[in-house]
Short mmCIF file of C-alpha atoms in Angstrom, two decimals:
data_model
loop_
_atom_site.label_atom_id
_atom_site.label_comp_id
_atom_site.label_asym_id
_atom_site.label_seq_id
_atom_site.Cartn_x
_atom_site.Cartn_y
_atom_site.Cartn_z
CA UNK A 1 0.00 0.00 0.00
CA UNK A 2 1.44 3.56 -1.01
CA UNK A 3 2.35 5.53 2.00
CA UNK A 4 1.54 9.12 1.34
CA UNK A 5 2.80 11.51 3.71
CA UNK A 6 3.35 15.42 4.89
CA UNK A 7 6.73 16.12 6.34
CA UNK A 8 7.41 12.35 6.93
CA UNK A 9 4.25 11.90 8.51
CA UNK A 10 1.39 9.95 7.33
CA UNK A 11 -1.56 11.40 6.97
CA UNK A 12 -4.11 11.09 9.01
CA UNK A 13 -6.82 9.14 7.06
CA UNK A 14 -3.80 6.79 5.93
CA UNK A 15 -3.26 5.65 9.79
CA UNK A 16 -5.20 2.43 10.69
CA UNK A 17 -6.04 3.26 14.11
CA UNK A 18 -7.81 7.11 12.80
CA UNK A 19 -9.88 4.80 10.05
CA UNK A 20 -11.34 1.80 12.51
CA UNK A 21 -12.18 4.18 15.07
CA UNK A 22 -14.11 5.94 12.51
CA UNK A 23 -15.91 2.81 11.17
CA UNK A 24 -16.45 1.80 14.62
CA UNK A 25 -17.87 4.72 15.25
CA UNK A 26 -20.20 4.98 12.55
CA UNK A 27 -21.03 1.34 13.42
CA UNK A 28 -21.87 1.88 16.81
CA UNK A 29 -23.81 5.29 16.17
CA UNK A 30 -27.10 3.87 14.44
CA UNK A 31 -28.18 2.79 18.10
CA UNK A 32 -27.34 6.43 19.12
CA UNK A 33 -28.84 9.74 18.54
CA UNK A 34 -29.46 11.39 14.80
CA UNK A 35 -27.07 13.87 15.71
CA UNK A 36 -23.87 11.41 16.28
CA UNK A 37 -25.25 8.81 13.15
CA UNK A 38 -24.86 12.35 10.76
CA UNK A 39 -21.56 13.57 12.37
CA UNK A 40 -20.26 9.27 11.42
CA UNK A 41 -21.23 9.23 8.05
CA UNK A 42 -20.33 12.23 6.82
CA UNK A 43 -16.58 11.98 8.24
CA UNK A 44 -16.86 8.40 6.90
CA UNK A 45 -18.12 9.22 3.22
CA UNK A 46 -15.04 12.45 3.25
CA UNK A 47 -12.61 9.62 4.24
CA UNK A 48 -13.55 7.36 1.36
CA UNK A 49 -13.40 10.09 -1.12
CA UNK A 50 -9.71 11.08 0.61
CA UNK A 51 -8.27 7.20 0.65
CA UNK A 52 -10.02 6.70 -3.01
CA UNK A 53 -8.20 9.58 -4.35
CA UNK A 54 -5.05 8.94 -3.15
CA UNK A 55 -4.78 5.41 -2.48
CA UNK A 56 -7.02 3.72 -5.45
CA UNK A 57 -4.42 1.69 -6.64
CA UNK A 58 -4.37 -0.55 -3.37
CA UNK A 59 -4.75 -3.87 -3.91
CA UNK A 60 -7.33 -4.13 -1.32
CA UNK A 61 -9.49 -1.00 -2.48
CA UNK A 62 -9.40 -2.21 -6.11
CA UNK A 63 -10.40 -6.22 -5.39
CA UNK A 64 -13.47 -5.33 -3.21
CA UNK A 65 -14.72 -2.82 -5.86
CA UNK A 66 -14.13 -5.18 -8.75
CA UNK A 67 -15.45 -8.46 -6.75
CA UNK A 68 -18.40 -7.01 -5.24
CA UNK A 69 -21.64 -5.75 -6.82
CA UNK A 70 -23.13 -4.02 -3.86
CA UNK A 71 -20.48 -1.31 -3.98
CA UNK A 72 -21.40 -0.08 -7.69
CA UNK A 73 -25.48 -0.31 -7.69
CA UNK A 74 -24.95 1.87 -3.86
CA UNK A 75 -22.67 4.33 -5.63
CA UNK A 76 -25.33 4.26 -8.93
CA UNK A 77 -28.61 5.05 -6.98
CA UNK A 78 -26.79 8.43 -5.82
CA UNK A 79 -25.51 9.04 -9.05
CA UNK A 80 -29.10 9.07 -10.83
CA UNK A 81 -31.18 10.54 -7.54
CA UNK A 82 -28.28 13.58 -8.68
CA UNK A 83 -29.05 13.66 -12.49
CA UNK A 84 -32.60 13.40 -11.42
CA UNK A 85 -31.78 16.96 -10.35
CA UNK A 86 -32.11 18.28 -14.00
CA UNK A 87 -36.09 17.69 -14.21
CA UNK A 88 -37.29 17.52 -11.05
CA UNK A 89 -40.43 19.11 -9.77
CA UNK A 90 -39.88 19.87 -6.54
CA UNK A 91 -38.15 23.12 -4.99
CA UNK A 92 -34.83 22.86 -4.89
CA UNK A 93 -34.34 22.76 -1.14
CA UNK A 94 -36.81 19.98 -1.20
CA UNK A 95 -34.81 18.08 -4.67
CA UNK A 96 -31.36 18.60 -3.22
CA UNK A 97 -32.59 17.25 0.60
CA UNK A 98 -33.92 14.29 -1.12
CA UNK A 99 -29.90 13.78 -2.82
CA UNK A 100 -28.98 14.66 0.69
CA UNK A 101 -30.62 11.48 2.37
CA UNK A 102 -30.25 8.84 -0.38
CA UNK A 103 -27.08 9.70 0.15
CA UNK A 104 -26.66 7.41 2.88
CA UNK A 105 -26.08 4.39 -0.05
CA UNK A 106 -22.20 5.63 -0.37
CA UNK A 107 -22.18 4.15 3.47
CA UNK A 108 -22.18 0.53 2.13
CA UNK A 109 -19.06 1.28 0.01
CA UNK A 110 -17.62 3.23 2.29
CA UNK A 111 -17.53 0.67 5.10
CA UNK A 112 -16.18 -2.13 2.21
CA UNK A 113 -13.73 0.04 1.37
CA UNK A 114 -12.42 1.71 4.72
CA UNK A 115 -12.42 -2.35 6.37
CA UNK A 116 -9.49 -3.60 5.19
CA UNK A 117 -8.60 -6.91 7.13
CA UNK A 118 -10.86 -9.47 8.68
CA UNK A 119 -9.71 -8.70 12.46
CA UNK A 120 -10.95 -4.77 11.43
CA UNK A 121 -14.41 -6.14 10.32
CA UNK A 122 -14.48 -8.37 13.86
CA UNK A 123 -14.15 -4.82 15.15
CA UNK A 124 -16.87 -3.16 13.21
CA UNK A 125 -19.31 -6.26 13.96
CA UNK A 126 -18.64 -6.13 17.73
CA UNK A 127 -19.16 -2.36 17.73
CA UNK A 128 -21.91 -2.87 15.40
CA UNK A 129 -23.79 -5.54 17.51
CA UNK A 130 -22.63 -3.62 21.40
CA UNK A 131 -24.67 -0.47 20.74
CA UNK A 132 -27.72 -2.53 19.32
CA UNK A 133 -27.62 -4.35 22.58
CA UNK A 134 -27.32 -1.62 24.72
CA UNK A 135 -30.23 -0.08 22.73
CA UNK A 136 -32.09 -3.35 23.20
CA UNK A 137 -31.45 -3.52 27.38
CA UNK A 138 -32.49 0.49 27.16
CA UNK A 139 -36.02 -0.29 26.17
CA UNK A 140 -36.54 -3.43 28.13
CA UNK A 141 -35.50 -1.22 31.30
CA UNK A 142 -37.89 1.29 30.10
CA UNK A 143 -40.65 -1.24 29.47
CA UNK A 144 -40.14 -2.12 33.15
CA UNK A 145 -40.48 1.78 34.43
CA UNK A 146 -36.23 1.35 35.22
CA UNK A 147 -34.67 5.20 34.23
CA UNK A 148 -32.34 5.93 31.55
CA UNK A 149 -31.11 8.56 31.51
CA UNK A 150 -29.99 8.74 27.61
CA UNK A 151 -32.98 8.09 26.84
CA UNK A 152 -34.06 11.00 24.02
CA UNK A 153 -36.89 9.65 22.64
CA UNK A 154 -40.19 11.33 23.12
CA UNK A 155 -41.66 7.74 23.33
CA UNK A 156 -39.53 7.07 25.73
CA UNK A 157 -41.93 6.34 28.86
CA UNK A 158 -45.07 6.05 26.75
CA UNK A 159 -43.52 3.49 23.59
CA UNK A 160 -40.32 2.33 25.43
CA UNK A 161 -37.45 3.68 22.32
CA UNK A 162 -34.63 4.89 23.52
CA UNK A 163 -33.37 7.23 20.71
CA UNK A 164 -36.20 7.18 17.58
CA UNK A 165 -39.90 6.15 17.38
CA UNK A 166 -40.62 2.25 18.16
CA UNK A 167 -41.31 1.86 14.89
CA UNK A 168 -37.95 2.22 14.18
CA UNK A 169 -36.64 0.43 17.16
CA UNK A 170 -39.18 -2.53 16.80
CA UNK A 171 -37.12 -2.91 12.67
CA UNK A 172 -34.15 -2.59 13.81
CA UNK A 173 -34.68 -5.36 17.24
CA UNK A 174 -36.20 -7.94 14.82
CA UNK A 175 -32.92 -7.51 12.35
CA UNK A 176 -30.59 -7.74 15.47
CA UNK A 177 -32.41 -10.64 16.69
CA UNK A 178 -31.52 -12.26 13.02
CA UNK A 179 -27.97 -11.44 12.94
CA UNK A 180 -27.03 -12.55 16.27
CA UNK A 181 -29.02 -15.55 15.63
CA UNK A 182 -26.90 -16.47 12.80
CA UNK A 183 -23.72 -15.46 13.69
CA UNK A 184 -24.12 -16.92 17.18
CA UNK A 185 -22.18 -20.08 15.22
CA UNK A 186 -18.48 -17.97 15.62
CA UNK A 187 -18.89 -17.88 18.92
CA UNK A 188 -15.18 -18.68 20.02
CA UNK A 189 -16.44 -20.29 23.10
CA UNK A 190 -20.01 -21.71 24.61
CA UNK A 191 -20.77 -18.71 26.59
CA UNK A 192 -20.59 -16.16 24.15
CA UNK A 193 -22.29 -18.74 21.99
CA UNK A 194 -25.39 -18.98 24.63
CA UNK A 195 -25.19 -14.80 25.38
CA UNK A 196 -25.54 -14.53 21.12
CA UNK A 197 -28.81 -16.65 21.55
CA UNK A 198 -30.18 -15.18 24.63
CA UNK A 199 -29.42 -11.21 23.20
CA UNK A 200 -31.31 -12.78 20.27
CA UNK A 201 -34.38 -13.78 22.18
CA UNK A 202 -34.63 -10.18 23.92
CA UNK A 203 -34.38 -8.46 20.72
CA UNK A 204 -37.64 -10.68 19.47
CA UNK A 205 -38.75 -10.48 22.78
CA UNK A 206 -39.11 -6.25 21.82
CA UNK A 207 -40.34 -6.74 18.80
CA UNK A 208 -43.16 -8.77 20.31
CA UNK A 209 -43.47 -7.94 23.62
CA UNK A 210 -41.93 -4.36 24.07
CA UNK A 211 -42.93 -2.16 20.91
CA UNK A 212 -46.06 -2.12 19.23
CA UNK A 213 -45.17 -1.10 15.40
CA UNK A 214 -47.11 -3.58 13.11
CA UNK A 215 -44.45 -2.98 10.49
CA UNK A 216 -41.57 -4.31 12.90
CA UNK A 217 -44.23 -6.93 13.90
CA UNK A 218 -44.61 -8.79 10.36
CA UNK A 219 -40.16 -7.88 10.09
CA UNK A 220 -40.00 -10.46 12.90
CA UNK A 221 -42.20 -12.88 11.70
CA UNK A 222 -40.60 -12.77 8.51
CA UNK A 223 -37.49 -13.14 10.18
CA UNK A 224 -38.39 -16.07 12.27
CA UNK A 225 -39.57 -17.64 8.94
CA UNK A 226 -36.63 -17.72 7.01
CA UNK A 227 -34.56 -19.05 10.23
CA UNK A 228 -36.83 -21.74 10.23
CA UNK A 229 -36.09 -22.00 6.31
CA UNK A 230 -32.67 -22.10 6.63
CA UNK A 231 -33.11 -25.00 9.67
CA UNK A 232 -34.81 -27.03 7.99
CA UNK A 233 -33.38 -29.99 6.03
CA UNK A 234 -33.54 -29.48 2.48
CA UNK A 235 -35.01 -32.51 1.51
CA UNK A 236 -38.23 -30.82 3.63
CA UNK A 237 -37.95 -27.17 2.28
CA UNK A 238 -40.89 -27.65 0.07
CA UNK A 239 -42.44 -26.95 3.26
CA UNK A 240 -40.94 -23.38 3.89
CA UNK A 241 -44.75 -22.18 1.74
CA UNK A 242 -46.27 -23.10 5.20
CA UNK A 243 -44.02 -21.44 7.38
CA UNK A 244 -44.69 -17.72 7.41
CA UNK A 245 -48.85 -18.13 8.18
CA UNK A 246 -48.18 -20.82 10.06
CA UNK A 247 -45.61 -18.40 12.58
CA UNK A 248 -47.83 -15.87 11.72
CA UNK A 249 -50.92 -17.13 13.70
CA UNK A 250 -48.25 -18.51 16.83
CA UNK A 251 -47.70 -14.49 17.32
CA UNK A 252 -50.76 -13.25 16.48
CA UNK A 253 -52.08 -15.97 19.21
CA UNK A 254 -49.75 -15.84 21.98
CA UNK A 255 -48.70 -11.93 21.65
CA UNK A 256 -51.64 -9.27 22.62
CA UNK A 257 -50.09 -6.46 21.27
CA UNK A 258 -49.59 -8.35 17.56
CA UNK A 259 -53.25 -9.84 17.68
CA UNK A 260 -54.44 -5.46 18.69
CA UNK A 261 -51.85 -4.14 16.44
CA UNK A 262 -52.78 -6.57 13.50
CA UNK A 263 -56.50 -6.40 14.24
CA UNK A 264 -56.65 -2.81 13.78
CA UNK A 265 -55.58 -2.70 10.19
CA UNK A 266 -58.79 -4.53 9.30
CA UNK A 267 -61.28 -1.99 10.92
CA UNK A 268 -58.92 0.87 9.86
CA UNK A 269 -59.02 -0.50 5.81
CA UNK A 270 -62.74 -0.65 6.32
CA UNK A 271 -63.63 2.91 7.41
CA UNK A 272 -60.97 3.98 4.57
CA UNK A 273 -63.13 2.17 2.01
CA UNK A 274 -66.29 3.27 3.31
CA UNK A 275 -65.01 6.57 3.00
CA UNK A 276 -65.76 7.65 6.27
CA UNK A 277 -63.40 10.57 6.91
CA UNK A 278 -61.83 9.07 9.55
CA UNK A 279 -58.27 9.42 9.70
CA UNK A 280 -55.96 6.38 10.61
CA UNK A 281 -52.30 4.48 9.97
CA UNK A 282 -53.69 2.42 7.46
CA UNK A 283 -56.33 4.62 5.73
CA UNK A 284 -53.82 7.25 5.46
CA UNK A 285 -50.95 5.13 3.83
CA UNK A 286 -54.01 4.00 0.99
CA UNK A 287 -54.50 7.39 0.30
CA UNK A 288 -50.83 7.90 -0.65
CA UNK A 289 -50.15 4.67 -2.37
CA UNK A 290 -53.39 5.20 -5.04
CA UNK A 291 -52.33 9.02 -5.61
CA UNK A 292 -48.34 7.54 -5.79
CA UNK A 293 -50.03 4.86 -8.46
CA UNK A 294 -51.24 7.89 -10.24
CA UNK A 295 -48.35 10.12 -10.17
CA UNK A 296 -46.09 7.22 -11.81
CA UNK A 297 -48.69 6.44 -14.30
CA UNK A 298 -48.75 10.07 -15.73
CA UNK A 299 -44.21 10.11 -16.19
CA UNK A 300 -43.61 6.73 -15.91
CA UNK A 301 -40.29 6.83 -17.81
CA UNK A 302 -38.45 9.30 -15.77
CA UNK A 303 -40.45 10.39 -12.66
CA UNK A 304 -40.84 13.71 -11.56
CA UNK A 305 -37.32 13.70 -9.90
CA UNK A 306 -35.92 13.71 -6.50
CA UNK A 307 -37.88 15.20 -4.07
CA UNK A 308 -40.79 15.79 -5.80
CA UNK A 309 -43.37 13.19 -3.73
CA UNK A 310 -45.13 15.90 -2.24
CA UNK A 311 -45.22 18.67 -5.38
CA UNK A 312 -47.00 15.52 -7.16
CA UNK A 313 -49.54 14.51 -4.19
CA UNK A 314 -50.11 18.08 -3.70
CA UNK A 315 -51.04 18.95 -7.23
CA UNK A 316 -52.95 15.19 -8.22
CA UNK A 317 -55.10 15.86 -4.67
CA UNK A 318 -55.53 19.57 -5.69
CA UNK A 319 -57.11 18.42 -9.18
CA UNK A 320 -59.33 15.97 -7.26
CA UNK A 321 -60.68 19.11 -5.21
CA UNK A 322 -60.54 22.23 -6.52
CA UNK A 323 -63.04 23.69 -4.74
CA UNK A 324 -61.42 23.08 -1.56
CA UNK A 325 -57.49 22.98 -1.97
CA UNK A 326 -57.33 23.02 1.72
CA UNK A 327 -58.82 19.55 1.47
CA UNK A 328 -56.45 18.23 -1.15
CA UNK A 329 -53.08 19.66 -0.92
CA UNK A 330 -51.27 18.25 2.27
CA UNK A 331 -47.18 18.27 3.20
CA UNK A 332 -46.16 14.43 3.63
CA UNK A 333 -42.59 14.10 2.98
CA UNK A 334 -43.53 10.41 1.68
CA UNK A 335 -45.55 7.86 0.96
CA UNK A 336 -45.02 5.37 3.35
CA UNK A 337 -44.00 3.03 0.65
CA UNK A 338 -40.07 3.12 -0.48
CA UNK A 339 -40.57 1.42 -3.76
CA UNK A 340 -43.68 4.24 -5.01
CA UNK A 341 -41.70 6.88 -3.55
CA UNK A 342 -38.83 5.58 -6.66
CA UNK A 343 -41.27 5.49 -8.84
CA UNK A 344 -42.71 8.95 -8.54
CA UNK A 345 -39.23 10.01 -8.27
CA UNK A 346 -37.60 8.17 -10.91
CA UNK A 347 -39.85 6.37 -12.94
CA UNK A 348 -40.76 2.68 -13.52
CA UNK A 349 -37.17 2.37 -13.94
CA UNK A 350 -36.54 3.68 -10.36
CA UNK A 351 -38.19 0.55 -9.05
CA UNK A 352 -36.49 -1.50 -11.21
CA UNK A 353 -33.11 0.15 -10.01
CA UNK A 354 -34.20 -0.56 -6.40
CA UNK A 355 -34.87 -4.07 -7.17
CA UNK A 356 -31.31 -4.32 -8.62
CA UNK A 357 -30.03 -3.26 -5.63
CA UNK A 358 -31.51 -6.24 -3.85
CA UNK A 359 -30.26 -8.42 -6.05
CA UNK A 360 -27.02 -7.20 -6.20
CA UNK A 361 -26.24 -7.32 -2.46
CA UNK A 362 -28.26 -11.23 -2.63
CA UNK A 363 -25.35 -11.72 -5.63
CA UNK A 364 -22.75 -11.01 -2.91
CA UNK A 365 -24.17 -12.35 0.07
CA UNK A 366 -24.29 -15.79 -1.66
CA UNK A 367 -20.70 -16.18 -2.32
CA UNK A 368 -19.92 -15.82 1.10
CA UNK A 369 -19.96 -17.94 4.46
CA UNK A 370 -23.31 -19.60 4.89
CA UNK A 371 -23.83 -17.62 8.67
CA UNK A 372 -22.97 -14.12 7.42
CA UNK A 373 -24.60 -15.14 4.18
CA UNK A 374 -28.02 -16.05 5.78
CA UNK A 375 -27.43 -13.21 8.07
CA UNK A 376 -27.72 -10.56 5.50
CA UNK A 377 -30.23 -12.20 3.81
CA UNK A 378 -32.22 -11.90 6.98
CA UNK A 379 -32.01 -8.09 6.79
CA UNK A 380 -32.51 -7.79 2.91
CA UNK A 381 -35.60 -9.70 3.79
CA UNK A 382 -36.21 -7.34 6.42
CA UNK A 383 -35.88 -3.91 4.28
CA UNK A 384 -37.83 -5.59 1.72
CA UNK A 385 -40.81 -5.86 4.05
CA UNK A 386 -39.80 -2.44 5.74
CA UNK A 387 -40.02 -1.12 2.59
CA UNK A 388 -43.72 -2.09 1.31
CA UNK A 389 -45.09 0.23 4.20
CA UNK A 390 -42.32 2.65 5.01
CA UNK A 391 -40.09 4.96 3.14
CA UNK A 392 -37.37 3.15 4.93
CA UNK A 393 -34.65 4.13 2.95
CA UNK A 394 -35.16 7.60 2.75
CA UNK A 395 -36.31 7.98 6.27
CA UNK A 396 -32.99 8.85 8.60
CA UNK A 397 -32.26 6.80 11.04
CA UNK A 398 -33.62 3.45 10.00
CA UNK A 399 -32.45 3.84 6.74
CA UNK A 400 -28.71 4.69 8.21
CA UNK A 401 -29.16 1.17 9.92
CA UNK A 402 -29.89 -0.59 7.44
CA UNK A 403 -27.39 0.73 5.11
CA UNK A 404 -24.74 0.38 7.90
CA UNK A 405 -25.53 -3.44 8.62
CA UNK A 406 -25.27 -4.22 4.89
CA UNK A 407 -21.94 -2.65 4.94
CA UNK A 408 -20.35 -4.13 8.09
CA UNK A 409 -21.76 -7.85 7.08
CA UNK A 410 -20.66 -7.49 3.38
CA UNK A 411 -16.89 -6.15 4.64
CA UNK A 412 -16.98 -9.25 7.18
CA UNK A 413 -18.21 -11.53 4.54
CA UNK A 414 -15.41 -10.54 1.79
CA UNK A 415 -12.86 -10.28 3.88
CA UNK A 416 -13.15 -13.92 5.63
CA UNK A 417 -13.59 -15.50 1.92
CA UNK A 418 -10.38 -13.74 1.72
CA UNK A 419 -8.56 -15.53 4.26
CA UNK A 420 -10.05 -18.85 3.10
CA UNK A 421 -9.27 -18.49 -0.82
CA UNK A 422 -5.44 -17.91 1.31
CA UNK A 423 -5.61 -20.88 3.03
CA UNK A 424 -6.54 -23.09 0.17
CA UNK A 425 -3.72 -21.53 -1.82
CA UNK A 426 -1.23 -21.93 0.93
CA UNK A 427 -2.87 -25.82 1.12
CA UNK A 428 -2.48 -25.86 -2.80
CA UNK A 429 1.48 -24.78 -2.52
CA UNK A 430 2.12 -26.99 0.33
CA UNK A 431 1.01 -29.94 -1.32
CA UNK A 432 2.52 -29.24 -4.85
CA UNK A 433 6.12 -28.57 -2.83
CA UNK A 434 5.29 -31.71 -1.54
CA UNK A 435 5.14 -33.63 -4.70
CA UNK A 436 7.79 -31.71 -6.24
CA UNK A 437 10.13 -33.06 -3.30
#
């Protein structure tokens, strides 16, 4: 690796110790506040643009960018939410804010890039995994009245999350509760092995138990259905078609708060389609997704642009009532729905380019270690469902998470199918020495 240096020191991106405290950081910080997640990734993104400019011809920098797919389809969705720029609808404040938080994709590169070794993507994991557990033990002491003091949240005593809403927190438990399920098999020893699975059982514990977001609710059942998947033999995996209703009516029987929660989407659909008036979760997000339907049907080849949801509801519902604007125009940042928020923003071919993110970081994940593999499968899976009722992407602080677990599990993935490509080429040499002597 090129050493570049000012007066015969290096500088200060280029020293090991300066770059894995940042990733750890940034790994740690989506359990934290807003404030220190934004503060992370924007020193981390301004570090990768640094290293990438002066150290691109690293060996290590160049094979993760040419092996991996992940890297280039993150680094593409920023690139066209920017062109997107040129014919957008919305104000600019409102176009250039919506650049602003997609930008959170160039995190996944970013962490594949700045992890360089194995033993500095242990580091990111641990970090990664410590401040969701601490977030996890925060809410459970809530849920049982116990103070915290770091507690931010304004749902803090009434919803139990610690920094964000529990909707968030109830997403982010269920994809914890995945991860540490699956990686619980690296456990160097029995007890970390058993406090993997137990951390793993809270975390589903506050997705059931704790929090009462329905989206976090189906997360964790879809969660718990592709573990079961995975355990199954595969001679019985024919089976896996029965799993997800068949967990589904478990919770919904043995949890009260899925059974209310779940309940309540049926009486709120109703009064929606009797056109009642009344406002609710569900009504609400129908109303967007049918005007977001209509929007993408009237530019369906390049969208209206970034940022430009809410110039498009506002002027569809304004046509609907022109005698009463008041009634139709309304200031909703989204639609509730990440893959008709691309689509009024960038077309048909938006949600096409989502989708080929998805498959691109599935590409990836399959070429690597069957835990970490299944483990980031769990949370594709997991934005996926996130995604059909939330703008979880462009939304802040879930969307940092997710973007930050893809990165840490894709750097730990490609850098231990590193090490064991070495060892079967030092297994390879060894044995053709062998024969040569």
């Amino acid at each position: 690796m090129t050493a570049y240096r000012i007066e015969g020191k290096p500088l200060i991106w280029k020293k090991p110790g300066t770059r894995l405290a940042l990733v750890c950081l940034v790994a740690a910080s989506v359990g934290l506040s807003v404030a220190i997640i934004s503060i992370g990734k924007v020193l981390l993104v301004l570090i990768l643009l640094l290293v990438l400019l002066t150290d691109y011809r690293s060996a290590i920098n160049r094979t993760a960018l040419r092996e991996l797919w992940t890297p280039l389809l993150a680094t593409l969705v920023v690139l066209v939410f920017t062109l997107s720029l040129l014919w957008t609808s919305a104000p600019l404040d409102s176009a250039l804010g919506a650049v602003g938080k997609y930008g959170k994709f160039l995190l996944i590169p970013a962490l594949i890039v700045l992890i360089q070794t194995r033993h500095e993507a242990v580091y990111a994991l641990i970090f990664f995994l410590g401040g969701q557990t601490l977030l996890l033990l925060g809410s459970w002491a809530l849920y049982f009245h116990v103070p915290v003091p770091w507690a931010t949240s304004n749902m803090a005593t009434t919803a139990y999350a610690v920094f964000s809403s529990y909707l968030d927190q109830s997403i982010m438990s269920a994809v914890v509760a995945a991860v540490f399920w699956h990686l619980r098999t690296f456990a160097p020893n029995r007890f970390l092995f058993y406090a993997a699975t137990a951390v793993s059982v809270l975390a589903l514990g506050c997705v059931f138990v704790v929090f009462t977001g329905r989206t976090g609710h189906l997360v964790g059942i879809a969660v718990l259905s592709l573990a079961i998947f995975f355990a199954l033999p595969k001679r019985y995996r024919f089976a896996s078609l029965l799993v997800p209703p068949l967990v589904l009516v478990v919770v919904f029987l043995s949890f009260d708060k899925v059974a209310q929660r779940l309940s309540a989407v049926k009486s709120e659909v109703s009064a929606y389609s009797a056109e009642t008036g009344q406002e609710s979760s569900s009504g609400t997000r129908l109303k967007f997704w049918t005007t977001s339907v209509e929007a993408i049907s009237q530019k369906p080849l390049m969208g209206s642009g970034a940022g430009s949801w809410v110039t498009e509801y506002n002027r569809i519902e304004q046509l609907k009532t022109p005698l009463h604007p008041s009634l139709g125009v309304q200031s909703h940042g989204n639609p509730h729905q990440e893959f008709l928020l691309w689509g009024v923003q960038l077309g048909v071919g938006g949600i096409l380019l989502l989708f080929a993110f998805g498959g691109a970081v599935l590409l990836d994940l399959r070429k690597m270690e069957s835990p970490i593999a299944r483990a980031g499968q769990s949370v594709l899976l997991a934005l996926a469902v996130s995604c059909l009722f939330n703008s979880s992407l462009y939304d802040a602080y879930i969307g940092d998470f997710f973007c930050v677990s893809l990165g840490v599990l894709l750097a730990y993935g490609f850098h231990s199918r590193e090490i064991s490509r070495g060892s079967v080429a030092a297994g390879l040499c060894s044995t053709l020495k062998m024969k040569i002597g």
